[in-house]
Amino acid sequence: MTKQEKYVYYFGGEEAEGDRTMKDILGGKGANLAEMRNIGVPVPPGFTISAEICDYYIKHDETYPKGLKESVEDDLKKLEDEMEMELGNPENPLLLSVRSGAAQSMPGMMDTILNLGLNDEIVEKFSKTTKNPRFVWDAYRRLIQMFSNVAHGIDSDEFERVITHFKNKKDVSLDIELSADDLKEIVDEYKKIYKEKMDEPFPQDPMEQLWESINAVFGSWNNKRAVEYRKLNDITDLLGTAVNVQAMVFGNMGDDCATGVAFTRDPSTGEDRFFGEFLVNAQGEDVVAGIRTPQEITKKGSQKWAESNNIDEETRKEKYPSLEEIMPEVFKELFKIQKKLERHYKDMQDLEFTIQNGKLYILQTRTGKRTANAAVKIAHDMVDEGMIDKETALLRIDSEQLDQLLHPSFEEDDKQKKTDDGKLLAKGLPASPGAAVGKIVLTAEKAVEAKEKGENTILVRKETSPEDISGMDAANGILTQLGGMTSHAAVVARGMGKCCVAGCGDLDISEENETVEVKGLTLKPGDYISLDGSTGEVMQGKIKTEPPKFSEEFNELMKWADEISTLGVHTNADTPKDSKIARDFGATGIGLCRTEHMFFEENRIDNVRGMILAKNEEDRKYPVSELKKVQKEDFKGILEAMKGYPVTIRLLDPPLHEFLPKVSDEKEINKLSSKFEISVHDIKVRIKRLQEFNPMLGHRGCRLGITFPDIYKMQVAAIIEAACELKKDGVDVHPEIMIPLVGDVNEFTYIRDFTKEIADGIIEENDIDLSYKIGTMIEIPRACLVADEIAKEAEFFSFGTNDLTQMGFGFSRDDSGKFINAYIDKGIFEKDPFQVLDQNGIGKLVEIAVEKGRKANENLTIGICGEHGGEPSSIDFCHKQGLNYVSCSPFRVPIARLSAAQAEIKNS
Amino acid sequence: MTKQEKYVYYFGGEEAEGDRTMKDILGGKGANLAEMRNIGVPVPPGFTISAEICDYYIKHDETYPKGLKESVEDDLKKLEDEMEMELGNPENPLLLSVRSGAAQSMPGMMDTILNLGLNDEIVEKFSKTTKNPRFVWDAYRRLIQMFSNVAHGIDSDEFERVITHFKNKKDVSLDIELSADDLKEIVDEYKKIYKEKMDEPFPQDPMEQLWESINAVFGSWNNKRAVEYRKLNDITDLLGTAVNVQAMVFGNMGDDCATGVAFTRDPSTGEDRFFGEFLVNAQGEDVVAGIRTPQEITKKGSQKWAESNNIDEETRKEKYPSLEEIMPEVFKELFKIQKKLERHYKDMQDLEFTIQNGKLYILQTRTGKRTANAAVKIAHDMVDEGMIDKETALLRIDSEQLDQLLHPSFEEDDKQKKTDDGKLLAKGLPASPGAAVGKIVLTAEKAVEAKEKGENTILVRKETSPEDISGMDAANGILTQLGGMTSHAAVVARGMGKCCVAGCGDLDISEENETVEVKGLTLKPGDYISLDGSTGEVMQGKIKTEPPKFSEEFNELMKWADEISTLGVHTNADTPKDSKIARDFGATGIGLCRTEHMFFEENRIDNVRGMILAKNEEDRKYPVSELKKVQKEDFKGILEAMKGYPVTIRLLDPPLHEFLPKVSDEKEINKLSSKFEISVHDIKVRIKRLQEFNPMLGHRGCRLGITFPDIYKMQVAAIIEAACELKKDGVDVHPEIMIPLVGDVNEFTYIRDFTKEIADGIIEENDIDLSYKIGTMIEIPRACLVADEIAKEAEFFSFGTNDLTQMGFGFSRDDSGKFINAYIDKGIFEKDPFQVLDQNGIGKLVEIAVEKGRKANENLTIGICGEHGGEPSSIDFCHKQGLNYVSCSPFRVPIARLSAAQAEIKNS
């Protein structure tokens, strides 16, 4: 670092020395302060010490380059001149804040020290000049506490204990009730603590305070938490943090002072109206603390607020006037500034402002948080207003947040009717939105079991714990007796986007007796209930649901997304109904249709079991032919719902024992015995023999197709016959047959050969021009390594990243909950690899397979149908790998469409 | 192909046109015939049509290049001149054989047609000139049958039926008992069959016979079986097959004729003595058919044979004289030739010869098959004799075959004593050599269960079936009541190198009653028995076994191997005893010591269970400290047995539920309940909670170390304390701590950090200079993909290819038996990937991991400790990957040492 270089950047006066493009060296905060200053927004002046100094400081044994001290002193002088105040001058003291700020926000670093520049002498004098000793002593108290804690690591509790002691002594409950004298005494105690801990008195020299604070900020770059955070988030390209030194302004110096927050648009609806709250003679934290009721900034807003709180105009004007009314000039200025900031940053802004003695200062502007609805509307409207382009609009929406908009709700009429019929059982907290209908289950295990059978459930628990996660995931909705809006159930359910009613105290759940009592009614597992996660209502029986409706803005945005994306979005759907929903959500094909889900339906499971229990092909013929009839109807329904688009149907995947009753289920076994004329003993032997130590690695997928080819042959015939019949009726069908769990090309060709023979035979018989494809799931790690061999034979690949993750990590999805949670707690994993694709490891397998596959077969279609296909960061990865499509559950299709567009925009 | 090129190579006269280097175009057979001719061995003359013609023939619609016909006719003329006979000349007919022969032996292709050149007219005339009409008609019969079958695919049964009919009619049982007239009639019938099938008469023109035969050989290159064989064996670089046309010679034309086979050394012991058998006036197939007793070639051999068959010298001389005695001149010539051939080919040869009217012809020479013992002795002796170098000697031995030499046997004294005490229960067939001692188990499942607990078992079955394979693998020996030397049990056991006594009819096994009755005694599962697989004896109780003893030649050969190999050989051993055996077998370290095997011993399992059931660390302290004491003693024993060499100890790997009793085992649970003061209910809950859906992918390996660190900490302390104590006593110890099942570097570093802390603490406390290493198993597919990250932290990798194969293929080792066998039957897999490393897929993971690992850490030691570490082709792969060592079971160490040397020789 040479002396010529610039380390300190002044923001103030006419123009700041930095701007928003200089985040690398000024940090996010410093760059934005400079930027605001540049566009004429009244920001308290100050200067930013470059992040390059942080790097130097750490590498040079906590020393600074020559010239830094002088530069800081020069800029401090400028600041004193601009503020017409002087650091350390008791007559007219300049007070400072010191804040860290790297180019990326980063928890763990030293944050903020306020009121820097006060000392014993200045406090006395300043109390007099401000005529507000309480304010001044309180500021001094805060300085000592923050400085001690932040710069020297002294525990804040040490200081809080003193305040608590004083409040008890004075028998008051709020800090604000302490007088200037009390605070003076407290300051004395604080200084004693400081001296005791540091073995020296609290520094009285404001310059010393300043430098120690700067040192502390730079040093905090390398504290353990910050280092770990950077490691975990793979942040390696930052120089360090910058330090912002800024003049203090105060909103609590009298009635011509105020402080507030504001949004440039409504963060809830997205409506284009200026919106915010403020308090007269208050500090920033008072607005959010809720001790005093904040007032609305605009008159309109204030009137609206009063109306909904039944406050008459008289009272409102007197007690809760708007800023527009009490400080019309300041309001006008604020209004202009917020418009300017929004136009400048081209996004909805969240501002903090302070009014000191009638003068407005903007302390911060940042992109405002908003609901999904608001995000969609704002992004859309800003395109209409010409403020941003479509690409920017699409990037503005957190695709994961869209989930809020995609949940079903109850049909209002049906719900009303049932409510009138007395079916409303209870009301709990509306913990996570959506509408859910299902059978009561009382344990997580039962929920998982039921899901495997394709049954809808509501998991009803006293309260949930981490061990219930898999059950919560499996259930359609969650209902708890205890716990609030931030209980485990509520938090997890919202995370999962799953309907949840929490803390429903009217319930009395007994896991032991297997009962749920509510209002004198006793419900049992298996009984249907319906939950409204948006109102907290719990209803008896099944209420009809309807899919969510979308705003015009939403639909238009989705259209823009589709125009931009190069990655298709298909869906995982097993029924005509799901296919229809997915089409409505914009899916352009089915990426995964699981044939076995249909097997569990009541009228089918018997024949499935008969097929499995048959001793030879002869005995198997009857149940297989019965199944073929129903499968064909299923396929017709799905192919028709998806007409014009590809439908990828996976042949039977799960191990056969999943379809059989338990050995202990005498009743069911007796039934099967008489229906299929097999002895009870033989059935039990067969059930036992089909049991496996590790079913996930067992006799399933194409391994079934090879050892029991008649099942696969039946499915192939059902698919192709269904397609032929539809085609004859003029329906445009595109069936694709997917062979699961292939690890070796010979497995694929073995099944492909008979599949082709059957399909071609049927097509020829029907004398019809039907094209179809045969491809495979890539879900076995080995398949990725020999993908070239497979690609030479297959027409498409579809990554089954669930199994690929299971086998690549060696994690049983059903068993790993226990330790994966421990892994996340201990920081070994950042994310559950079953939720977010592990790009570093499993992703490498995908990469290898794509590369080898495309090289061997340039016409190969490649998609993904694992659950990662609906997860935004995984979709971005799929885009970068050059996949043709992702496939996800119907309700995630819009999320995937948006993510696909974002991936295209980000990566091009 | 231009006219200038040579397509036909004559062998005969002074010098052949080809030699042994020309296998590519002459095939193996043609090249060797030419070579023998070149070194002056009397081979019937003939010519070879190049394999290039095969390629042309197939690519040009079954036509030949211009000039081929003339070349064949030219060489045929040469042959007629040399033989002084003429093809098709009834007065002096030349008879020919036509044989295929590619550069690699290949089943499925057309093989041999003999006696070509006979027709109706020639047969009549030839019968008279030879005065041996029976011989001539028989030759004609054979020609028609072979030609029909081989050249035109007419089923041999058609012809056999005719012969059988004649034998019945004449009431004789052997072909040889049929007269010339009978054969004449049979020939008539044969010709009728030919005409009926081919719609034309049997070709009477010898040239037509010759060309049809040549066409058939070339055409057979592309028959289905040959194509499949080449595909399966990945043979892609061959042009096709050559065709050998050779003059016929006959050993059955009178008493001055003979035919025989001979070995240049004893194929059983390897002794350097000429050895063989012959029959006067016989055809080649008569020697092996066993209808007549063949005679020894040498006088010495003949006398020895007579002695062991109680035949006096008089009778021997009269009925079974040696060739040396009855044809001394021919014998001398044969003796010289065999010496010459062995010296020429520098290996023990297996010859076929024919003596026609006192003249010796060598029909074939090839490398002779031999026992493992003989292989070792011959290879060793030939180095001593200066015939071959050490490298060649080492390559000569089939390392897999060495297994025969490595099995334990019973201590003779103990066995005799127990026999005298009446412990010999029964005698069955000595189906697979070795000595085995274990508890009786009656089902494969029980054998597997017992093995998991580290118990030795004998699997006792009526007979075995493919479903018993895993049990057979798990058992120490196999005993069956039914079945012979080629029964399933016998064949599979030999394949596994496992001791087996088959067909022990004195047993009466009842699986239902769980009893084995033998000579009035009733044995139960759990009773000990001992099997001698080399004698078929079944003994009650435990007979002491002793490790195999090795010949000096063996030991010297092993020394040569070690001098050459660059790949080390370690062993998988869990006890001091196994470590000792492995040292004796030449292991230079332990690659895998499984700590959990020690947990199952009776005095430990209670504390293991106590440790698992403990509710908190406090309760866990007692059982953990008890276990530490015994583990420390174990480790001391092993480290001492392996002093001077590294001992890699794997921390606990299996899921905890494997150590717990079944929920239904009330007795055991009650015992635990009182011992550890935990309620029966709590124990049962814990057992149930530890059960997993897919334990192989569950809570095991380092996942235990992360969630229950106190178990790992105990093991680390036990290892390091053991090492410190030994080191203090001057023992040279090299402990290496291996963390299992790592898939992510954070798992490794988490455990590595506390391991290092504990280890360094103990070393410091002991004030001793002990070095140790910390590394990891690479057995999770993901670990291979992020091996660079792991290698930066770990000091060694050890490939756990069992798990890598399980997870890479998605095959549960315990469940995949069913379908893997079907895969092999259907040709989907060539080999079981659990036995032979799948280099194409799993091998790629290994390759990736080695490359990334070495790049990130050049000091990384890399080994393999999966069962593939003892399999020759997998060892070759490991060598090529640049691994430092392989580790295998003690009894496979010599195999691995030899394989390692072979890998070095082959790949350098």
PDB file of N, CA and C in Angstrom, chain B residues 243-280:
ATOM      1  N   VAL B 243      -8.496 -71.289 -40.722  1.00  0.00           N
ATOM      2  CA  VAL B 243      -8.932 -72.679 -40.956  1.00  0.00           C
ATOM      3  C   VAL B 243      -7.683 -73.540 -41.185  1.00  0.00           C
ATOM      4  N   ASN B 244      -7.591 -74.632 -40.443  1.00  0.00           N
ATOM      5  CA  ASN B 244      -6.467 -75.546 -40.590  1.00  0.00           C
ATOM      6  C   ASN B 244      -6.905 -76.795 -41.341  1.00  0.00           C
ATOM      7  N   VAL B 245      -6.235 -77.076 -42.428  1.00  0.00           N
ATOM      8  CA  VAL B 245      -6.501 -78.292 -43.210  1.00  0.00           C
ATOM      9  C   VAL B 245      -5.263 -79.174 -43.083  1.00  0.00           C
ATOM     10  N   GLN B 246      -5.456 -80.385 -42.576  1.00  0.00           N
ATOM     11  CA  GLN B 246      -4.288 -81.203 -42.217  1.00  0.00           C
ATOM     12  C   GLN B 246      -4.523 -82.653 -42.638  1.00  0.00           C
ATOM     13  N   ALA B 247      -3.422 -83.298 -42.994  1.00  0.00           N
ATOM     14  CA  ALA B 247      -3.529 -84.722 -43.357  1.00  0.00           C
ATOM     15  C   ALA B 247      -3.909 -85.530 -42.132  1.00  0.00           C
ATOM     16  N   MET B 248      -4.805 -86.525 -42.340  1.00  0.00           N
ATOM     17  CA  MET B 248      -5.225 -87.388 -41.226  1.00  0.00           C
ATOM     18  C   MET B 248      -4.140 -88.420 -40.959  1.00  0.00           C
ATOM     19  N   VAL B 249      -3.906 -88.727 -39.660  1.00  0.00           N
ATOM     20  CA  VAL B 249      -3.125 -89.919 -39.321  1.00  0.00           C
ATOM     21  C   VAL B 249      -3.982 -90.731 -38.359  1.00  0.00           C
ATOM     22  N   PHE B 250      -3.712 -92.071 -38.325  1.00  0.00           N
ATOM     23  CA  PHE B 250      -4.600 -92.967 -37.567  1.00  0.00           C
ATOM     24  C   PHE B 250      -3.807 -93.846 -36.616  1.00  0.00           C
ATOM     25  N   GLY B 251      -4.283 -93.894 -35.379  1.00  0.00           N
ATOM     26  CA  GLY B 251      -3.653 -94.778 -34.388  1.00  0.00           C
ATOM     27  C   GLY B 251      -4.388 -96.091 -34.269  1.00  0.00           C
ATOM     28  N   ASN B 252      -5.381 -96.268 -35.089  1.00  0.00           N
ATOM     29  CA  ASN B 252      -6.217 -97.465 -34.963  1.00  0.00           C
ATOM     30  C   ASN B 252      -6.213 -98.311 -36.249  1.00  0.00           C
ATOM     31  N   MET B 253      -5.057 -98.324 -36.918  1.00  0.00           N
ATOM     32  CA  MET B 253      -4.989 -99.118 -38.130  1.00  0.00           C
ATOM     33  C   MET B 253      -4.312-100.464 -37.903  1.00  0.00           C
ATOM     34  N   GLY B 254      -3.963-100.785 -36.674  1.00  0.00           N
ATOM     35  CA  GLY B 254      -3.334-102.085 -36.406  1.00  0.00           C
ATOM     36  C   GLY B 254      -2.480-102.024 -35.164  1.00  0.00           C
ATOM     37  N   ASP B 255      -1.763-103.102 -34.866  1.00  0.00           N
ATOM     38  CA  ASP B 255      -1.005-103.169 -33.629  1.00  0.00           C
ATOM     39  C   ASP B 255       0.308-102.386 -33.675  1.00  0.00           C
ATOM     40  N   ASP B 256       0.680-101.913 -34.837  1.00  0.00           N
ATOM     41  CA  ASP B 256       1.830-101.001 -34.873  1.00  0.00           C
ATOM     42  C   ASP B 256       1.352 -99.556 -34.833  1.00  0.00           C
ATOM     43  N   CYS B 257       0.117 -99.431 -34.424  1.00  0.00           N
ATOM     44  CA  CYS B 257      -0.465 -98.081 -34.258  1.00  0.00           C
ATOM     45  C   CYS B 257      -0.801 -97.891 -32.782  1.00  0.00           C
ATOM     46  N   ALA B 258      -0.829 -96.627 -32.372  1.00  0.00           N
ATOM     47  CA  ALA B 258      -1.207 -96.319 -30.982  1.00  0.00           C
ATOM     48  C   ALA B 258      -1.548 -94.836 -30.890  1.00  0.00           C
ATOM     49  N   THR B 259      -2.144 -94.509 -29.789  1.00  0.00           N
ATOM     50  CA  THR B 259      -2.446 -93.088 -29.561  1.00  0.00           C
ATOM     51  C   THR B 259      -2.323 -92.820 -28.075  1.00  0.00           C
ATOM     52  N   GLY B 260      -1.944 -91.602 -27.720  1.00  0.00           N
ATOM     53  CA  GLY B 260      -1.758 -91.341 -26.295  1.00  0.00           C
ATOM     54  C   GLY B 260      -1.662 -89.865 -25.964  1.00  0.00           C
ATOM     55  N   VAL B 261      -1.618 -89.617 -24.656  1.00  0.00           N
ATOM     56  CA  VAL B 261      -1.410 -88.257 -24.160  1.00  0.00           C
ATOM     57  C   VAL B 261      -0.237 -88.306 -23.192  1.00  0.00           C
ATOM     58  N   ALA B 262       0.501 -87.203 -23.073  1.00  0.00           N
ATOM     59  CA  ALA B 262       1.649 -87.206 -22.174  1.00  0.00           C
ATOM     60  C   ALA B 262       1.902 -85.814 -21.623  1.00  0.00           C
ATOM     61  N   PHE B 263       2.516 -85.792 -20.430  1.00  0.00           N
ATOM     62  CA  PHE B 263       2.914 -84.526 -19.821  1.00  0.00           C
ATOM     63  C   PHE B 263       4.419 -84.526 -19.657  1.00  0.00           C
ATOM     64  N   THR B 264       5.027 -83.378 -19.880  1.00  0.00           N
ATOM     65  CA  THR B 264       6.484 -83.339 -19.769  1.00  0.00           C
ATOM     66  C   THR B 264       6.936 -83.377 -18.313  1.00  0.00           C
ATOM     67  N   ARG B 265       6.057 -83.028 -17.385  1.00  0.00           N
ATOM     68  CA  ARG B 265       6.340 -83.193 -15.946  1.00  0.00           C
ATOM     69  C   ARG B 265       5.068 -83.685 -15.272  1.00  0.00           C
ATOM     70  N   ASP B 266       5.213 -84.130 -14.039  1.00  0.00           N
ATOM     71  CA  ASP B 266       4.055 -84.654 -13.323  1.00  0.00           C
ATOM     72  C   ASP B 266       3.069 -83.510 -13.013  1.00  0.00           C
ATOM     73  N   PRO B 267       1.887 -83.523 -13.577  1.00  0.00           N
ATOM     74  CA  PRO B 267       0.958 -82.395 -13.386  1.00  0.00           C
ATOM     75  C   PRO B 267       0.380 -82.345 -11.972  1.00  0.00           C
ATOM     76  N   SER B 268       0.621 -83.380 -11.190  1.00  0.00           N
ATOM     77  CA  SER B 268       0.054 -83.420  -9.851  1.00  0.00           C
ATOM     78  C   SER B 268       1.054 -82.920  -8.815  1.00  0.00           C
ATOM     79  N   THR B 269       2.313 -83.344  -8.956  1.00  0.00           N
ATOM     80  CA  THR B 269       3.324 -82.948  -7.964  1.00  0.00           C
ATOM     81  C   THR B 269       4.296 -81.933  -8.529  1.00  0.00           C
ATOM     82  N   GLY B 270       4.401 -81.882  -9.858  1.00  0.00           N
ATOM     83  CA  GLY B 270       5.367 -80.971 -10.462  1.00  0.00           C
ATOM     84  C   GLY B 270       6.727 -81.622 -10.657  1.00  0.00           C
ATOM     85  N   GLU B 271       6.855 -82.841 -10.201  1.00  0.00           N
ATOM     86  CA  GLU B 271       8.129 -83.556 -10.334  1.00  0.00           C
ATOM     87  C   GLU B 271       8.554 -83.591 -11.798  1.00  0.00           C
ATOM     88  N   ASP B 272       9.875 -83.529 -12.023  1.00  0.00           N
ATOM     89  CA  ASP B 272      10.388 -83.496 -13.391  1.00  0.00           C
ATOM     90  C   ASP B 272      10.512 -84.917 -13.918  1.00  0.00           C
ATOM     91  N   ARG B 273       9.391 -85.500 -14.295  1.00  0.00           N
ATOM     92  CA  ARG B 273       9.447 -86.839 -14.898  1.00  0.00           C
ATOM     93  C   ARG B 273       8.447 -86.895 -16.048  1.00  0.00           C
ATOM     94  N   PHE B 274       8.857 -87.546 -17.130  1.00  0.00           N
ATOM     95  CA  PHE B 274       7.985 -87.705 -18.295  1.00  0.00           C
ATOM     96  C   PHE B 274       6.884 -88.671 -17.902  1.00  0.00           C
ATOM     97  N   PHE B 275       5.674 -88.364 -18.308  1.00  0.00           N
ATOM     98  CA  PHE B 275       4.535 -89.025 -17.702  1.00  0.00           C
ATOM     99  C   PHE B 275       3.399 -89.053 -18.710  1.00  0.00           C
ATOM    100  N   GLY B 276       2.813 -90.229 -18.924  1.00  0.00           N
ATOM    101  CA  GLY B 276       1.713 -90.250 -19.873  1.00  0.00           C
ATOM    102  C   GLY B 276       1.108 -91.628 -20.043  1.00  0.00           C
ATOM    103  N   GLU B 277       0.068 -91.710 -20.848  1.00  0.00           N
ATOM    104  CA  GLU B 277      -0.660 -92.953 -21.060  1.00  0.00           C
ATOM    105  C   GLU B 277      -0.933 -93.142 -22.544  1.00  0.00           C
ATOM    106  N   PHE B 278      -1.073 -94.409 -22.943  1.00  0.00           N
ATOM    107  CA  PHE B 278      -1.354 -94.683 -24.353  1.00  0.00           C
ATOM    108  C   PHE B 278      -2.172 -95.954 -24.481  1.00  0.00           C
ATOM    109  N   LEU B 279      -2.708 -96.159 -25.681  1.00  0.00           N
ATOM    110  CA  LEU B 279      -3.423 -97.398 -26.003  1.00  0.00           C
ATOM    111  C   LEU B 279      -2.971 -97.832 -27.398  1.00  0.00           C
ATOM    112  N   VAL B 280      -2.729 -99.114 -27.542  1.00  0.00           N
ATOM    113  CA  VAL B 280      -2.361 -99.641 -28.848  1.00  0.00           C
ATOM    114  C   VAL B 280      -3.624 -99.770 -29.694  1.00  0.00           C
TER     115      VAL B 280
END
